[in-house]
Each structure stands twice: as C-alpha cells, then as structure tokens.
mmCIF file with all atom_site columns, C-alpha atoms in Angstrom:
data_model
loop_
_atom_site.group_PDB
_atom_site.id
_atom_site.type_symbol
_atom_site.label_atom_id
_atom_site.label_alt_id
_atom_site.label_comp_id
_atom_site.label_asym_id
_atom_site.label_entity_id
_atom_site.label_seq_id
_atom_site.pdbx_PDB_ins_code
_atom_site.Cartn_x
_atom_site.Cartn_y
_atom_site.Cartn_z
_atom_site.occupancy
_atom_site.B_iso_or_equiv
_atom_site.pdbx_formal_charge
_atom_site.auth_seq_id
_atom_site.auth_comp_id
_atom_site.auth_asym_id
_atom_site.auth_atom_id
_atom_site.pdbx_PDB_model_num
ATOM 1  C CA . ILE A 1 1  ? 0.000   0.000  0.000  1.00 57.00 ? 75  ILE A CA 1
ATOM 2  C CA . TRP A 1 2  ? 1.359   3.389  -1.017 1.00 60.00 ? 76  TRP A CA 1
ATOM 3  C CA . SER A 1 3  ? 0.715   6.376  1.129  1.00 71.00 ? 77  SER A CA 1
ATOM 4  C CA . THR A 1 4  ? 0.845   9.975  0.062  1.00 84.00 ? 78  THR A CA 1
ATOM 5  C CA . MET A 1 5  ? 2.979   12.338 2.057  1.00 89.00 ? 79  MET A CA 1
ATOM 6  C CA . ILE A 1 6  ? 1.835   15.878 2.705  1.00 92.00 ? 80  ILE A CA 1
ATOM 7  C CA . ASP A 1 7  ? 3.693   18.852 4.112  1.00 93.00 ? 81  ASP A CA 1
ATOM 8  C CA . LYS A 1 8  ? 2.669   20.353 7.441  1.00 95.00 ? 82  LYS A CA 1
ATOM 9  C CA . ASN A 1 9  ? 1.188   23.585 6.081  1.00 94.00 ? 83  ASN A CA 1
ATOM 10 C CA . GLU A 1 10 ? -0.882  21.766 3.478  1.00 95.00 ? 84  GLU A CA 1
ATOM 11 C CA . LEU A 1 11 ? -2.145  19.328 6.112  1.00 95.00 ? 85  LEU A CA 1
ATOM 12 C CA . LEU A 1 12 ? -3.163  22.191 8.403  1.00 96.00 ? 86  LEU A CA 1
ATOM 13 C CA . LYS A 1 13 ? -4.953  23.932 5.505  1.00 96.00 ? 87  LYS A CA 1
ATOM 14 C CA . ARG A 1 14 ? -6.850  20.766 4.643  1.00 95.00 ? 88  ARG A CA 1
ATOM 15 C CA . ILE A 1 15 ? -7.889  20.146 8.233  1.00 96.00 ? 89  ILE A CA 1
ATOM 16 C CA . SER A 1 16 ? -9.116  23.739 8.476  1.00 96.00 ? 90  SER A CA 1
ATOM 17 C CA . ALA A 1 17 ? -11.079 23.428 5.226  1.00 96.00 ? 91  ALA A CA 1
ATOM 18 C CA . ILE A 1 18 ? -12.667 20.163 6.353  1.00 95.00 ? 92  ILE A CA 1
ATOM 19 C CA . GLU A 1 19 ? -13.602 21.656 9.712  1.00 95.00 ? 93  GLU A CA 1
ATOM 20 C CA . GLN A 1 20 ? -15.188 24.707 8.069  1.00 95.00 ? 94  GLN A CA 1
ATOM 21 C CA . SER A 1 21 ? -17.073 22.496 5.642  1.00 96.00 ? 95  SER A CA 1
ATOM 22 C CA . GLU A 1 22 ? -18.385 20.285 8.435  1.00 95.00 ? 96  GLU A CA 1
ATOM 23 C CA . GLU A 1 23 ? -19.546 23.294 10.429 1.00 95.00 ? 97  GLU A CA 1
ATOM 24 C CA . SER A 1 24 ? -21.269 24.855 7.412  1.00 96.00 ? 98  SER A CA 1
ATOM 25 C CA . VAL A 1 25 ? -23.035 21.659 6.395  1.00 95.00 ? 99  VAL A CA 1
ATOM 26 C CA . ILE A 1 26 ? -24.340 20.979 9.887  1.00 95.00 ? 100 ILE A CA 1
ATOM 27 C CA . SER A 1 27 ? -25.522 24.569 10.282 1.00 94.00 ? 101 SER A CA 1
ATOM 28 C CA . ILE A 1 28 ? -27.281 24.624 6.907  1.00 96.00 ? 102 ILE A CA 1
ATOM 29 C CA . TYR A 1 29 ? -28.993 21.255 7.311  1.00 95.00 ? 103 TYR A CA 1
ATOM 30 C CA . SER A 1 30 ? -29.992 21.954 10.896 1.00 95.00 ? 104 SER A CA 1
ATOM 31 C CA . SER A 1 31 ? -31.536 25.285 9.953  1.00 95.00 ? 105 SER A CA 1
ATOM 32 C CA . HIS A 1 32 ? -33.297 23.791 6.938  1.00 96.00 ? 106 HIS A CA 1
ATOM 33 C CA . ILE A 1 33 ? -34.716 20.880 8.923  1.00 96.00 ? 107 ILE A CA 1
ATOM 34 C CA . GLN A 1 34 ? -35.975 23.175 11.672 1.00 93.00 ? 108 GLN A CA 1
ATOM 35 C CA . HIS A 1 35 ? -37.731 25.384 9.105  1.00 94.00 ? 109 HIS A CA 1
ATOM 36 C CA . VAL A 1 36 ? -39.297 22.364 7.420  1.00 95.00 ? 110 VAL A CA 1
ATOM 37 C CA . LEU A 1 37 ? -40.530 21.056 10.776 1.00 94.00 ? 111 LEU A CA 1
ATOM 38 C CA . ARG A 1 38 ? -42.436 24.287 11.424 1.00 92.00 ? 112 ARG A CA 1
ATOM 39 C CA . TYR A 1 39 ? -44.622 23.664 8.393  1.00 93.00 ? 113 TYR A CA 1
ATOM 40 C CA . SER A 1 40 ? -44.776 19.884 8.458  1.00 94.00 ? 114 SER A CA 1
ATOM 41 C CA . ASN A 1 41 ? -47.527 17.571 9.565  1.00 94.00 ? 115 ASN A CA 1
ATOM 42 C CA . ILE A 1 42 ? -45.113 15.471 11.599 1.00 95.00 ? 116 ILE A CA 1
ATOM 43 C CA . ASN A 1 43 ? -46.492 14.857 15.080 1.00 96.00 ? 117 ASN A CA 1
ATOM 44 C CA . LYS A 1 44 ? -45.035 16.860 17.956 1.00 95.00 ? 118 LYS A CA 1
ATOM 45 C CA . GLU A 1 45 ? -43.359 13.823 19.547 1.00 97.00 ? 119 GLU A CA 1
ATOM 46 C CA . SER A 1 46 ? -41.446 13.044 16.360 1.00 96.00 ? 120 SER A CA 1
ATOM 47 C CA . GLN A 1 47 ? -40.555 16.705 15.928 1.00 96.00 ? 121 GLN A CA 1
ATOM 48 C CA . ALA A 1 48 ? -39.180 16.794 19.466 1.00 96.00 ? 122 ALA A CA 1
ATOM 49 C CA . LYS A 1 49 ? -37.023 13.723 18.728 1.00 97.00 ? 123 LYS A CA 1
ATOM 50 C CA . ILE A 1 50 ? -35.677 15.357 15.565 1.00 96.00 ? 124 ILE A CA 1
ATOM 51 C CA . ILE A 1 51 ? -34.919 18.595 17.423 1.00 95.00 ? 125 ILE A CA 1
ATOM 52 C CA . GLU A 1 52 ? -33.132 16.590 20.127 1.00 97.00 ? 126 GLU A CA 1
ATOM 53 C CA . MET A 1 53 ? -31.016 14.846 17.473 1.00 97.00 ? 127 MET A CA 1
ATOM 54 C CA . LEU A 1 54 ? -30.096 18.216 15.968 1.00 96.00 ? 128 LEU A CA 1
ATOM 55 C CA . LYS A 1 55 ? -29.063 19.468 19.413 1.00 96.00 ? 129 LYS A CA 1
ATOM 56 C CA . GLN A 1 56 ? -26.914 16.353 19.857 1.00 97.00 ? 130 GLN A CA 1
ATOM 57 C CA . LEU A 1 57 ? -25.351 16.982 16.462 1.00 95.00 ? 131 LEU A CA 1
ATOM 58 C CA . ASP A 1 58 ? -24.474 20.534 17.541 1.00 94.00 ? 132 ASP A CA 1
ATOM 59 C CA . SER A 1 59 ? -23.005 19.209 20.775 1.00 96.00 ? 133 SER A CA 1
ATOM 60 C CA . ASP A 1 60 ? -20.975 16.599 18.881 1.00 96.00 ? 134 ASP A CA 1
ATOM 61 C CA . LEU A 1 61 ? -19.713 19.320 16.553 1.00 95.00 ? 135 LEU A CA 1
ATOM 62 C CA . GLU A 1 62 ? -18.477 21.375 19.502 1.00 95.00 ? 136 GLU A CA 1
ATOM 63 C CA . GLU A 1 63 ? -16.647 18.347 20.907 1.00 97.00 ? 137 GLU A CA 1
ATOM 64 C CA . HIS A 1 64 ? -15.192 17.643 17.486 1.00 95.00 ? 138 HIS A CA 1
ATOM 65 C CA . LYS A 1 65 ? -13.924 21.220 17.270 1.00 95.00 ? 139 LYS A CA 1
ATOM 66 C CA . ILE A 1 66 ? -12.061 20.764 20.557 1.00 97.00 ? 140 ILE A CA 1
ATOM 67 C CA . VAL A 1 67 ? -10.434 17.536 19.370 1.00 97.00 ? 141 VAL A CA 1
ATOM 68 C CA . THR A 1 68 ? -9.593  19.093 16.009 1.00 96.00 ? 142 THR A CA 1
ATOM 69 C CA . LYS A 1 69 ? -7.965  22.085 17.725 1.00 96.00 ? 143 LYS A CA 1
ATOM 70 C CA . GLN A 1 70 ? -5.850  19.714 19.803 1.00 97.00 ? 144 GLN A CA 1
ATOM 71 C CA . LEU A 1 71 ? -4.834  17.887 16.628 1.00 96.00 ? 145 LEU A CA 1
ATOM 72 C CA . VAL A 1 72 ? -3.971  21.135 14.834 1.00 96.00 ? 146 VAL A CA 1
ATOM 73 C CA . ASP A 1 73 ? -1.958  22.338 17.822 1.00 97.00 ? 147 ASP A CA 1
ATOM 74 C CA . ALA A 1 74 ? -0.041  19.051 17.965 1.00 96.00 ? 148 ALA A CA 1
ATOM 75 C CA . ILE A 1 75 ? 0.719   19.156 14.245 1.00 96.00 ? 149 ILE A CA 1
ATOM 76 C CA . ALA A 1 76 ? 1.750   22.810 14.403 1.00 95.00 ? 150 ALA A CA 1
ATOM 77 C CA . LYS A 1 77 ? 4.126   22.130 17.309 1.00 96.00 ? 151 LYS A CA 1
ATOM 78 C CA . SER A 1 78 ? 5.549   18.998 15.722 1.00 95.00 ? 152 SER A CA 1
ATOM 79 C CA . GLU A 1 79 ? 9.083   19.082 14.425 1.00 93.00 ? 153 GLU A CA 1
ATOM 80 C CA . LYS A 1 80 ? 7.944   16.991 11.484 1.00 92.00 ? 154 LYS A CA 1
ATOM 81 C CA . SER A 1 81 ? 7.455   18.889 8.252  1.00 90.00 ? 155 SER A CA 1
ATOM 82 C CA . ILE A 1 82 ? 6.024   15.976 6.262  1.00 86.00 ? 156 ILE A CA 1
ATOM 83 C CA . PHE A 1 83 ? 3.139   13.752 7.333  1.00 84.00 ? 157 PHE A CA 1
#
C-alpha cells in the first residue's frame, strides 16, 4: 500500500477546510430541517425527537472542534514537516 505524504502547512490547511465544511453543512442542514418542521404535519413527539437529534449533532460538533484544535496544535508544534 502506497501512502501519500503531505507537508505540514498543506495538512493544516486541509484540516481547516474540512472543519469549516463540516460546520457549514451541519448549520445549513440543521436550519433547513428546523424550518421544514415548522410547516410539516409530523407529530409533535417526532418533531421533538428530531430537534433533540439536531441538538446532539451541535453538541458533537463542539466536541469535534475541541479535538480538532488539539490535533492542529499538535501538528503545528511537531518538528515533522512531512506527514
């Protein structure tokens, strides 16, 4: 199996881009779903479950941001220039 090497700055840029993309996608879908729920015929119990899942997704995103920051910090501090 061949692996592709990447320099530190490029790796940090890619991680940042992925993180921004993840945050944008979750925000857009969450907002869209909440708007759709307002006008849907889905029963209130199901709506509450969906809202709770969206809240969990937001919470997971915040945790992921913390882990990603730790990863970025570790990469930035690393003496390695190629990963």
